[in-house]
Coordinates of C-alpha atoms in Angstrom, one line a residue:
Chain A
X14 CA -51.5 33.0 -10.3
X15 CA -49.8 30.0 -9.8
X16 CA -47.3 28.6 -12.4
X17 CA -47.7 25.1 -13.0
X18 CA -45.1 23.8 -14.9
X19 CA -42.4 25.9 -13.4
X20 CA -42.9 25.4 -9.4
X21 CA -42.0 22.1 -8.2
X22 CA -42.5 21.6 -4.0
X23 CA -39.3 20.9 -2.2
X24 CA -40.6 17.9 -1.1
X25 CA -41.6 16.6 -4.1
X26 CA -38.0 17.7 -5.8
X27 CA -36.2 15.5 -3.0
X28 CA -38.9 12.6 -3.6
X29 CA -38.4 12.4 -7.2
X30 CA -34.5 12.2 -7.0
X31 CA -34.7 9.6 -4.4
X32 CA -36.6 7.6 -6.7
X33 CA -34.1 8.1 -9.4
X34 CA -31.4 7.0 -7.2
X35 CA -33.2 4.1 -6.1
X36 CA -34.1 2.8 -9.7
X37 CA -30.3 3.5 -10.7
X38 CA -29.2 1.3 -7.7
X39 CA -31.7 -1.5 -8.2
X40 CA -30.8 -2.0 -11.3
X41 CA -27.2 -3.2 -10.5
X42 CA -26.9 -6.3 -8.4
X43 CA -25.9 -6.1 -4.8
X44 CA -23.3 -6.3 -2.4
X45 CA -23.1 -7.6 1.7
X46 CA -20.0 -7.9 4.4
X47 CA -20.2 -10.0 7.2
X48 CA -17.4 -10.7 10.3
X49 CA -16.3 -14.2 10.1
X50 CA -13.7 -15.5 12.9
X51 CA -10.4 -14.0 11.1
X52 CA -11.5 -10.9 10.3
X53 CA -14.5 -9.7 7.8
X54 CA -15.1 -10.6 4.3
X55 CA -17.1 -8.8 1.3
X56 CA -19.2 -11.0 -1.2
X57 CA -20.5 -8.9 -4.2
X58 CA -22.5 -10.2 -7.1
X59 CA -20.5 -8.9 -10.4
X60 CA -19.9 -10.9 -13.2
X61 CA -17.1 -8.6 -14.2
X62 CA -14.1 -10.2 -13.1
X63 CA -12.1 -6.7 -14.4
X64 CA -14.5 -3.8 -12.9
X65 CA -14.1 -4.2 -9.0
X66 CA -16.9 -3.3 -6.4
X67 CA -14.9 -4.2 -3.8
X68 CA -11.6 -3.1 -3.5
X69 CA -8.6 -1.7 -0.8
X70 CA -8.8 1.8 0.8
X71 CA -6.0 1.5 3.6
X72 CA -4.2 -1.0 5.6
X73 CA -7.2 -2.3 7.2
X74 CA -10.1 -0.7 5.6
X75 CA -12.2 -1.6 2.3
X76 CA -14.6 -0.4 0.0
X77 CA -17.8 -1.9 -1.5
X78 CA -20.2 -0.6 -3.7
X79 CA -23.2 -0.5 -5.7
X80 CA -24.6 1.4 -8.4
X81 CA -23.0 3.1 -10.9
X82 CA -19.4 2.2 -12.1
X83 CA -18.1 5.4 -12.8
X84 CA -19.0 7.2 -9.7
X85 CA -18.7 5.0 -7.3
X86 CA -15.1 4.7 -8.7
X87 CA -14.8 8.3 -8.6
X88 CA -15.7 7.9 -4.8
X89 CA -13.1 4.8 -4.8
X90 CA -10.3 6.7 -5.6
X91 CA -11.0 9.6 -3.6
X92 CA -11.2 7.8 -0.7
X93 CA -7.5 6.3 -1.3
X94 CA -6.3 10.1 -2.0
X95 CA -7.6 10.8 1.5
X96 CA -6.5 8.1 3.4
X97 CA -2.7 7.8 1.7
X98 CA -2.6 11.5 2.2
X99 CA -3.4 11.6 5.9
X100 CA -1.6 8.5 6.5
X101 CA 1.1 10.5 5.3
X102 CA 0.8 13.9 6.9
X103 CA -0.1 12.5 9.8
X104 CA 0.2 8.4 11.2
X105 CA -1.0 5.1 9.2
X106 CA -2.4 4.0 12.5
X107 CA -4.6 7.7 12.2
X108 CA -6.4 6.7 8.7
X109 CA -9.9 5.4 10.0
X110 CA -13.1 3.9 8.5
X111 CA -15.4 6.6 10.7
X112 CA -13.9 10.0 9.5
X113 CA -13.5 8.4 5.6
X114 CA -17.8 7.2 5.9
X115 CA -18.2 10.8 7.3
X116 CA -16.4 12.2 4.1
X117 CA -18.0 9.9 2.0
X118 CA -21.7 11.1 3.3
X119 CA -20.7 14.8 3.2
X120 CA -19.9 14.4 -0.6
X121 CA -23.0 11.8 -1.8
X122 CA -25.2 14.1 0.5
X123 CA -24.1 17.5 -1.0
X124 CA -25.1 16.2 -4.5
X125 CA -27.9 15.0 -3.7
X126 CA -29.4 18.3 -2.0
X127 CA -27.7 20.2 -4.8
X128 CA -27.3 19.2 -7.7
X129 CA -29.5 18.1 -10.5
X130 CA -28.9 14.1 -10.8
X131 CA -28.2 12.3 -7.5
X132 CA -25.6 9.9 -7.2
X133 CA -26.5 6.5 -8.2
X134 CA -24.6 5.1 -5.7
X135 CA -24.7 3.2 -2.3
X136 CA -21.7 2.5 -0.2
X137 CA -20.1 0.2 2.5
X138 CA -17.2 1.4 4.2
X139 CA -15.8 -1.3 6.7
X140 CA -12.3 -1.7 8.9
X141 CA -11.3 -4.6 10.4
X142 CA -10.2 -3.8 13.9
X143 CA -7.6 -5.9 15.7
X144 CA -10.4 -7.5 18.3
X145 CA -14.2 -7.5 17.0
X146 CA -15.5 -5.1 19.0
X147 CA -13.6 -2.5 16.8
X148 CA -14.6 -3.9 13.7
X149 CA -16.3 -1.0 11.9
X150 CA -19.2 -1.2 9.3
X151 CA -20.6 1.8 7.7
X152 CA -23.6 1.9 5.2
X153 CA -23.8 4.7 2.9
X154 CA -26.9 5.9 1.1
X155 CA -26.9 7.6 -2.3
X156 CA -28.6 11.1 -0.3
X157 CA -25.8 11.2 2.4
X158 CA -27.5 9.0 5.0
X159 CA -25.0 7.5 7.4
X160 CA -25.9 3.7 9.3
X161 CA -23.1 1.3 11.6
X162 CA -23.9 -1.8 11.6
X163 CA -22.9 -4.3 14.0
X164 CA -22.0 -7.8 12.1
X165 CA -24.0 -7.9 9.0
X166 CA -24.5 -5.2 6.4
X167 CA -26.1 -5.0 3.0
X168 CA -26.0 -2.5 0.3
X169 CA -27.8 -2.9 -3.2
X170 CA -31.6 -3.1 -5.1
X171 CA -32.6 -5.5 -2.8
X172 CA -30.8 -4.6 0.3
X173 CA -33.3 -5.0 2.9
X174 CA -34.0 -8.5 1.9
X175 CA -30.9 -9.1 1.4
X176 CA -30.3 -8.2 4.5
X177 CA -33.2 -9.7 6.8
X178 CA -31.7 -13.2 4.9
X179 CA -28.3 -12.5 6.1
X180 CA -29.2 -11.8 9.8
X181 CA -31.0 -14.5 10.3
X182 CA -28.8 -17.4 9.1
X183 CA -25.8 -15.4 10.2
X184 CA -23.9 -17.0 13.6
X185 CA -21.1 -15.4 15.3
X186 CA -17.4 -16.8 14.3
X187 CA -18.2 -18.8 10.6
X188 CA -15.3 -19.6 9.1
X189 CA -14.3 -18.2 5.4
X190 CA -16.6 -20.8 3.5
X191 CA -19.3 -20.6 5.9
X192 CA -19.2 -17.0 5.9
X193 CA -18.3 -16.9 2.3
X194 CA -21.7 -19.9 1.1
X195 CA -24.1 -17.4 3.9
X196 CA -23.6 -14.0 1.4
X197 CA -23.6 -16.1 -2.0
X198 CA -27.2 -17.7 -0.7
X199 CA -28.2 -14.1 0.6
X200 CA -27.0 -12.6 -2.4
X201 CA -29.1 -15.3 -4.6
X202 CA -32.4 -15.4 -2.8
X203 CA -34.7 -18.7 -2.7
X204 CA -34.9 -19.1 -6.3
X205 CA -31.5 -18.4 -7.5
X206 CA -28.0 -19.9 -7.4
X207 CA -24.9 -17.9 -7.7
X208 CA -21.6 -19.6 -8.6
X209 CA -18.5 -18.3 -8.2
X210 CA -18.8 -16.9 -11.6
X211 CA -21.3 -13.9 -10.7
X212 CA -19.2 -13.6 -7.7
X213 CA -16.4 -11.2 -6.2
X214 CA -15.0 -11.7 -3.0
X215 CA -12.4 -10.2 -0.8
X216 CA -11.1 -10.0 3.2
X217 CA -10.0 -8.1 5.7
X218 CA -7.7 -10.3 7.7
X219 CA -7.6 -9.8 11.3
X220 CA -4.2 -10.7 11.8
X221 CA -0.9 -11.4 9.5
X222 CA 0.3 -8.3 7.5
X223 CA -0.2 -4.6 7.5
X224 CA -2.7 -4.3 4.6
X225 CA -5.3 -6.5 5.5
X226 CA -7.4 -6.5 2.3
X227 CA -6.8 -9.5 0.0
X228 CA -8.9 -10.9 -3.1
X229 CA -10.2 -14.5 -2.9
X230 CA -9.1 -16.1 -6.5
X231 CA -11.6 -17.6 -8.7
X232 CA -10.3 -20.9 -7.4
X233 CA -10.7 -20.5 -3.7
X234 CA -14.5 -19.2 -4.1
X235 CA -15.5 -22.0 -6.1
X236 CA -13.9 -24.3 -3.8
X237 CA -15.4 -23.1 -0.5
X238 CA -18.6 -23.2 -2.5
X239 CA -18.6 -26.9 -3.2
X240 CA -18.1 -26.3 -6.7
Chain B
X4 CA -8.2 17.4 5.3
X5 CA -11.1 17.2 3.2
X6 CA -11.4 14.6 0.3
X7 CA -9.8 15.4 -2.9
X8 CA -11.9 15.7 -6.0
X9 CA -10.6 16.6 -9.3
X10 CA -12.1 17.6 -12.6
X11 CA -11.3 14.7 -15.5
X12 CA -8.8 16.5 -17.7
X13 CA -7.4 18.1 -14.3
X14 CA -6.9 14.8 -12.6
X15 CA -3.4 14.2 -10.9
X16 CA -3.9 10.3 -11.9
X17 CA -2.1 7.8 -9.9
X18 CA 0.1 9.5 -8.5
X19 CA 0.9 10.5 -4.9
X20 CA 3.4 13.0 -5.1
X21 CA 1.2 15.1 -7.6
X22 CA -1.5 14.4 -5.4
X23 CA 0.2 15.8 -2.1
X24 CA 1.7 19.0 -4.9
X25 CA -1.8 19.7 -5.7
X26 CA -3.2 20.1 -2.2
X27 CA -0.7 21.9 -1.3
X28 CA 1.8 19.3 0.2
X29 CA 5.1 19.3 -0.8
X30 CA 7.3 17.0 0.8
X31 CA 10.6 17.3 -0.7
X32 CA 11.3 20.9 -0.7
X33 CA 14.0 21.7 1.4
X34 CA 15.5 25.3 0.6
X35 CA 18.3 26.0 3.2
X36 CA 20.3 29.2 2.7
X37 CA 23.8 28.3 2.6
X38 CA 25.5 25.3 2.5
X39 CA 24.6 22.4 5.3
X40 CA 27.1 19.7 5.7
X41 CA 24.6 16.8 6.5
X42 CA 26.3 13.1 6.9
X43 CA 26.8 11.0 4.0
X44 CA 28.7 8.2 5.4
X45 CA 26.9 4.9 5.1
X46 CA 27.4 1.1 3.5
X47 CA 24.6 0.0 1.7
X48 CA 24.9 -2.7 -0.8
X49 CA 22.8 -5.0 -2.9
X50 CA 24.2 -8.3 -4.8
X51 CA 21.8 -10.5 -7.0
X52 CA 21.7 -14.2 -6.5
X53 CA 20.2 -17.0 -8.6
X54 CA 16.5 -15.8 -7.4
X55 CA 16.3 -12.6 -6.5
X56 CA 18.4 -10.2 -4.6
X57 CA 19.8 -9.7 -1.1
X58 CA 19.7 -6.3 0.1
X59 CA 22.1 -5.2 3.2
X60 CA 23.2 -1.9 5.1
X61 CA 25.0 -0.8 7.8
X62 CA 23.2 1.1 11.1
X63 CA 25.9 3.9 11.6
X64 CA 24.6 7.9 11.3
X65 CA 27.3 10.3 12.0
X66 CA 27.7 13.8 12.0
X67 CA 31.0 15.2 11.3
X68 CA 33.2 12.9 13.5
X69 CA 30.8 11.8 16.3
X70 CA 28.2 8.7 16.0
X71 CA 24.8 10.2 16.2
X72 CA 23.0 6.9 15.7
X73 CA 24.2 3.3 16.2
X74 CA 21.2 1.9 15.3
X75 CA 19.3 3.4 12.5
X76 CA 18.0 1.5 9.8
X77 CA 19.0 2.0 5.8
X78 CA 17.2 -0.7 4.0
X79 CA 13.1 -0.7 3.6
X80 CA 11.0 -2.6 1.6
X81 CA 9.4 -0.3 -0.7
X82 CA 6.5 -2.5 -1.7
X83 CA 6.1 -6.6 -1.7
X84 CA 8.4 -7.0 -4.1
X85 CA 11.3 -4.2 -3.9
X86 CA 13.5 -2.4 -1.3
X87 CA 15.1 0.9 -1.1
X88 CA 18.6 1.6 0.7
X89 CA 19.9 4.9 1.6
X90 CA 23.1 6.6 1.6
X91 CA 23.2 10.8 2.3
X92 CA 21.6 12.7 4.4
X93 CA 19.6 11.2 6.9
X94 CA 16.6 13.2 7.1
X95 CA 15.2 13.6 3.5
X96 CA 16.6 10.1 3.1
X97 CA 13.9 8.8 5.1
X98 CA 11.5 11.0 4.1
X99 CA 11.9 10.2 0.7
X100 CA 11.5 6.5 1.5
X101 CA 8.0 7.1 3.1
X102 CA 7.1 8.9 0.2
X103 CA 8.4 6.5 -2.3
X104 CA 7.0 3.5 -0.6
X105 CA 3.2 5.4 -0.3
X106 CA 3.6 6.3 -4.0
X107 CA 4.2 2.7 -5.1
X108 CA 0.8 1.8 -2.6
X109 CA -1.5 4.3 -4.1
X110 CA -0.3 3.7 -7.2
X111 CA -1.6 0.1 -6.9
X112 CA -4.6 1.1 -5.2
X113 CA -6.0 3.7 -7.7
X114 CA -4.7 1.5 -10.7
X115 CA -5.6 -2.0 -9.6
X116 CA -2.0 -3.1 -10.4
X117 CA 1.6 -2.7 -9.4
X118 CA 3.9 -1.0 -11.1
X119 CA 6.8 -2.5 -13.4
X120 CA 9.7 -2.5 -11.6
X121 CA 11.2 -0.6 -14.2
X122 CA 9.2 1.9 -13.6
X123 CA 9.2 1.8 -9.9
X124 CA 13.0 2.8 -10.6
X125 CA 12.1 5.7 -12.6
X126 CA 9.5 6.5 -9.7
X127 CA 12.6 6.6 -7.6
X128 CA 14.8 9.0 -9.9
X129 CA 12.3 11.4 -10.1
X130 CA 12.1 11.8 -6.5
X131 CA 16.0 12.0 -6.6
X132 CA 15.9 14.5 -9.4
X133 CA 13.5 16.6 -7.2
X134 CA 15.7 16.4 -4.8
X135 CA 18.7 18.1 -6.2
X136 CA 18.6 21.8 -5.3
X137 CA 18.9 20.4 -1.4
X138 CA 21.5 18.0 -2.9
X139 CA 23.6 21.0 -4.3
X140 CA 23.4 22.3 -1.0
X141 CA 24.5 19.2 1.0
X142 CA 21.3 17.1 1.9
X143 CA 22.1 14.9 -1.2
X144 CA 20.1 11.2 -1.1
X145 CA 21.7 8.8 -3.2
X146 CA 19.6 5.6 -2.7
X147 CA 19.7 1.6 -4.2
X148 CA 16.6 0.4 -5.5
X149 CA 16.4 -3.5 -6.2
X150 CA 13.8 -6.2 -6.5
X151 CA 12.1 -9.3 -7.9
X152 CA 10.9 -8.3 -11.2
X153 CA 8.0 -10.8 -11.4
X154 CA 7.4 -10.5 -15.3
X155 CA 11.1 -11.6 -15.9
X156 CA 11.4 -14.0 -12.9
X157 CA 14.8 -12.7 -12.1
X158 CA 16.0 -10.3 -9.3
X159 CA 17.3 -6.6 -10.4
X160 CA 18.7 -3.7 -9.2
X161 CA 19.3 -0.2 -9.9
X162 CA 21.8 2.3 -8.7
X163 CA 21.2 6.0 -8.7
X164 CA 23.5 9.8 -9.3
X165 CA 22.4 12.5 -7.3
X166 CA 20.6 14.0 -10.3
X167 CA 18.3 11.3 -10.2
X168 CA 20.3 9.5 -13.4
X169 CA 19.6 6.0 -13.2
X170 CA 21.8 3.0 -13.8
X171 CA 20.9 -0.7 -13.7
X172 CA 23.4 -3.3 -12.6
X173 CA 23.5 -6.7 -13.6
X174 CA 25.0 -8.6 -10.4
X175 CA 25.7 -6.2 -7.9
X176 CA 25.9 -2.4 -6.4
X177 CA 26.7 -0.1 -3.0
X178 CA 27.1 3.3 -1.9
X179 CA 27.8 4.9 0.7
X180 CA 31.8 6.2 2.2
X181 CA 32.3 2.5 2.7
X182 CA 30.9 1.3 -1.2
X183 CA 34.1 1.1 -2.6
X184 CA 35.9 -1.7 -0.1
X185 CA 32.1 -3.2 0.4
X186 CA 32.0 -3.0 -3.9
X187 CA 35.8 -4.8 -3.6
X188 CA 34.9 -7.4 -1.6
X189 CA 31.8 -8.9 -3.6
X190 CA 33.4 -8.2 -6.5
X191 CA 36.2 -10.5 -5.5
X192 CA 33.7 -13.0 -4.1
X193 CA 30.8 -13.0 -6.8
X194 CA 29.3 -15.7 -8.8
X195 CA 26.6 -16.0 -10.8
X196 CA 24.8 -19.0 -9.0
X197 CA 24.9 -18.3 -6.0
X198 CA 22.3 -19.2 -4.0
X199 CA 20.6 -16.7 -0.9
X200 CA 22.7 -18.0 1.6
X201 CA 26.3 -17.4 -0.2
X202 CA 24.7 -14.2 -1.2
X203 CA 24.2 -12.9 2.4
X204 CA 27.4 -14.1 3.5
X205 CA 29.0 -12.4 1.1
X206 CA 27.1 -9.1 1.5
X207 CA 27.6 -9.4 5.5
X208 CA 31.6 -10.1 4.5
X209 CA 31.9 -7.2 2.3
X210 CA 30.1 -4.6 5.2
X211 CA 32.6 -6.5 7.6
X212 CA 35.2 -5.2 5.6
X213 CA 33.9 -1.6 5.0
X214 CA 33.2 -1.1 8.5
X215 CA 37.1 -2.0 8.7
X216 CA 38.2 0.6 6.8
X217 CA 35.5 3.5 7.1
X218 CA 34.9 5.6 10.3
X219 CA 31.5 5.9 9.2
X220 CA 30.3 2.7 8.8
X221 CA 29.4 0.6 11.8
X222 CA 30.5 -3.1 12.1
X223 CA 28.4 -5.2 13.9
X224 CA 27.6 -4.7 17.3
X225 CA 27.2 -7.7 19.7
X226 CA 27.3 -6.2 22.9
X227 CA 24.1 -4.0 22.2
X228 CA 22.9 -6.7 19.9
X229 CA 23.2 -4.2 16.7
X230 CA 23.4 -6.1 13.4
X231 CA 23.2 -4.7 10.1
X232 CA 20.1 -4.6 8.2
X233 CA 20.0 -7.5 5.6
X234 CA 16.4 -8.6 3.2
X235 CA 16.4 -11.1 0.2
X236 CA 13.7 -10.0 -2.4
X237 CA 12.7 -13.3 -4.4
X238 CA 9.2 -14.3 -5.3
X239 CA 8.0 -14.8 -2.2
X240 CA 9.0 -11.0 -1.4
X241 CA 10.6 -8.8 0.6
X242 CA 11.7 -10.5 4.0
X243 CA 13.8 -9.0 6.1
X244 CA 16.2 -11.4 8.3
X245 CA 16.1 -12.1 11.9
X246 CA 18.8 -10.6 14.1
X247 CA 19.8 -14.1 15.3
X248 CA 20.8 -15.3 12.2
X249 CA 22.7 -12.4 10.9
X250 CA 24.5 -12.3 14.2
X251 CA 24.9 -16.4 13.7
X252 CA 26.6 -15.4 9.8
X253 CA 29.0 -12.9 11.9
X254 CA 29.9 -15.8 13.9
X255 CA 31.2 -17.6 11.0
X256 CA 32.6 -14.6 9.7
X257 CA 34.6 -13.6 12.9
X258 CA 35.6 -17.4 13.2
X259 CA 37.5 -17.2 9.5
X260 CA 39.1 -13.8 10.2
X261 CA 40.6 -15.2 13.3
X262 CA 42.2 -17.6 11.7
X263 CA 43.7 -15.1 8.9
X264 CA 45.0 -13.0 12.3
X265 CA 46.4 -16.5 14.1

């Protein structure tokens, strides 16, 4: 006799925590990074000028997320553990966006095959390399799933519009505002506007000094936005 | 190396060096039997000016009575707003930079700020302090730590003991086998407004003059183009200066002592 109640199909375990994951991600607001002609820059929508999605892994490597705050800071600060520490032991010039995405999918894919609750999480992982062809962009999903992108990524409820929005506008080497105005109106969709309120923003500079990530202020988003 | 997760309540927080103790890295444990006689002779000096602080050093390493190095360097920035000079033995010296200058990084990183400067200092003793069984065996590191301590707008700087006691200094600070004629000199020269350019002068004067009377300090070096090490720290950071013009501030330098000679 079978025992309803008690037997739940592998298949149908896996579906159900997808959807869990999914409705935890959509419910925050997203996140895209895009190469403009000195290097690449992250736009996330956050009106939280104090809890970060976007923030510095390594010299030339950052971090974007979406989801939920405490893990995906959790995931934040191992990353930095990881990279500091094999920058260390080994060469800064060794630390690399591949092997910390591979990490990164090892640990969101583990929970979500074994444990309970999924992580609510999606992730980008990008490095800026010193010519564009070795820029490096790395998608994350919240079961382990691994995707490179090649100019354009997006990571959030509403991702893959997000996404198709970005690509199609997006031309190679915008500059900052360009670049920056393209992901706020991605970010937005037709029917919204985001000012530089809702948004974060940060870069990965091509060239200047060894760590690459710096925040754009308050001042200098709402300025390249034509505020 | 995998990627280091830790249990809240058994989480080694910001810091790196608990970070590398917990997975098994440790960095600063040296535990030679015996007694080594590692070289200590160095000038490194730091002398604060009306905004910030000029860092120099020497590029001499010896070893007993030979020159190992003629070129190594003594001061580092240790983040965008400090620097770290050493004096003792070479090799944990530097080591200890690197891992003083990652712990100030990560710090930042997992935190989302920078440290005090104050407490960057005390970062630096407890290195020092973990140092000191290898000190007491003769690999002693006895490094300067100054900077531009943004929430005062005024430069500082600290000097350490080898058991990682730390002092601060309100206008100036060496060590090394040469501090004490370097540490003559600026005193002797020092005022309170100077600006960066007296303030390098003097620092450059004062390693001049220790190179003079130390064996182990190098002067500079204008056939192989060897100039000491010299960085202001002021607002806009740690910047380090061009060879060119500390060999143009020699010049001067030379010119004047000539005329003391004639």
């Amino acid at each position: 006799m079978a025992m309803p109640g008690f037997y739940v199909s592998p298949e149908q375990a896996i579906q159900d925590k997808a959807d869990y994951a999914r409705k935890g991600i959509a419910r925050g607001r997203a996140l895209v990074a895009m190469r403009f002609d000195a290097g690449l820059v992250l736009v996330a929508e956050n009106k939280s000028s104090t809890l970060r999605k976007i923030s510095e892994i390594y010299d030339r490597i950052a971090f974007g997320a979406v989801g939920r705050y405490n893990e995906f800071e959790q995931l934040r600060i191992a990353g930095v553990r990881h990279a500091d520490q094999k920058g260390f032991v080994y060469s800064r010039e060794d630390v690399d966006a591949r092997s910390l995405a591979n990490q990164y999918a090892q640990i969101v894919g583990q929970v979500f095959t074994h444990e309970l609750k999924p992580m609510e999480v999606e992730l980008l992982v990008v490095e800026v390399g010193h010519t564009p062809d070795r820029d490096r962009l790395f998608h994350i999903l919240y079961d382990g799933t691994v995707a490179d992108e090649k100019s354009v990524a997006a990571v959030g409820g509403d991702a893959e519009a997000i996404r198709s929005r970005l690509a199609d506008a997006y031309e190679d080497d915008l500059d900052l505002g360009a670049a920056l105005r393209l992901g706020a109106s991605a970010l937005a969709g037709p029917e919204r506007t985001l000012t530089c309120d809702d948004l974060e923003a940060a870069v990965l500079d091509r060239e200047g000094r060894r760590r690459a990530f710096r925040r754009l202020s308050d001042e200098e988003v709402s300025e390249m936005l034509g505020e | 190396m995998g990627m280091p997760f830790f249990r809240p309540g058994d989480d080694p927080g910001p810091s790196f060096v608990d970070l590398l103790d917990r997975t098994g890295h440790t960095p600063l444990t040296v535990d030679p039997a015996g007694h080594v006689d590692a070289g200590h002779a160095t000038t490194v000096l730091a002398i604060r000016f009306a905004d910030g602080v000029v860092m120099a050093g020497d590029r001499r390493a010896t070893s007993g009575h030979l020159i190992s190095h003629r070129a190594i360097e003594k001061v580092f920035p240790a983040d965008r707003h400090s620097g770290v000079a050493i004096a003792g033995a070479a090799g944990p010296a530097v080591q200890m930079v690197r891992l003083f200058q990652v712990q100030l990084e990560h710090y930042e990183k997992v935190e989302g700020q920078t440290l005090s400067l104050e407490g960057k200092g005390n970062q630096l003793a407890q290195l020092i302090r973990g140092n000191l069984p290898a000190a007491m065996q003769g690999l002693a590191v006895i490094p300067l730590f100054a900077g531009y301590d943004t929430h005062r707008g005024a430069g500082r700087l600290f000097q350490f003991d080898i058991t990682g006691g730390r002092y601060e200094e309100r206008d100036h600070a060496a060590t090394g086998s040469g501090s004490l004629h370097a540490s003559t000199v600026v005193k002797l020269g020092f005022t309170r407004d100077m600006d960066a350019e007296a303030a390098i002068v003097l620092a450059l004067r004062a390693l001049w003059h220790a190179a003079d009377e130390d064996s182990a300090t190098g002067g500079p070096d204008p056939i192989r183009g060897i100039y000491p090490v010299v960085a202001t720290i002021t607002a806009e950071g740690f910047q380090k200066l061009p060879d060119s013009e500390v060999a143009g501030h020699f010049a001067g330098i030379e010119a004047e002592l000539r005329d003391q000679e004639a």
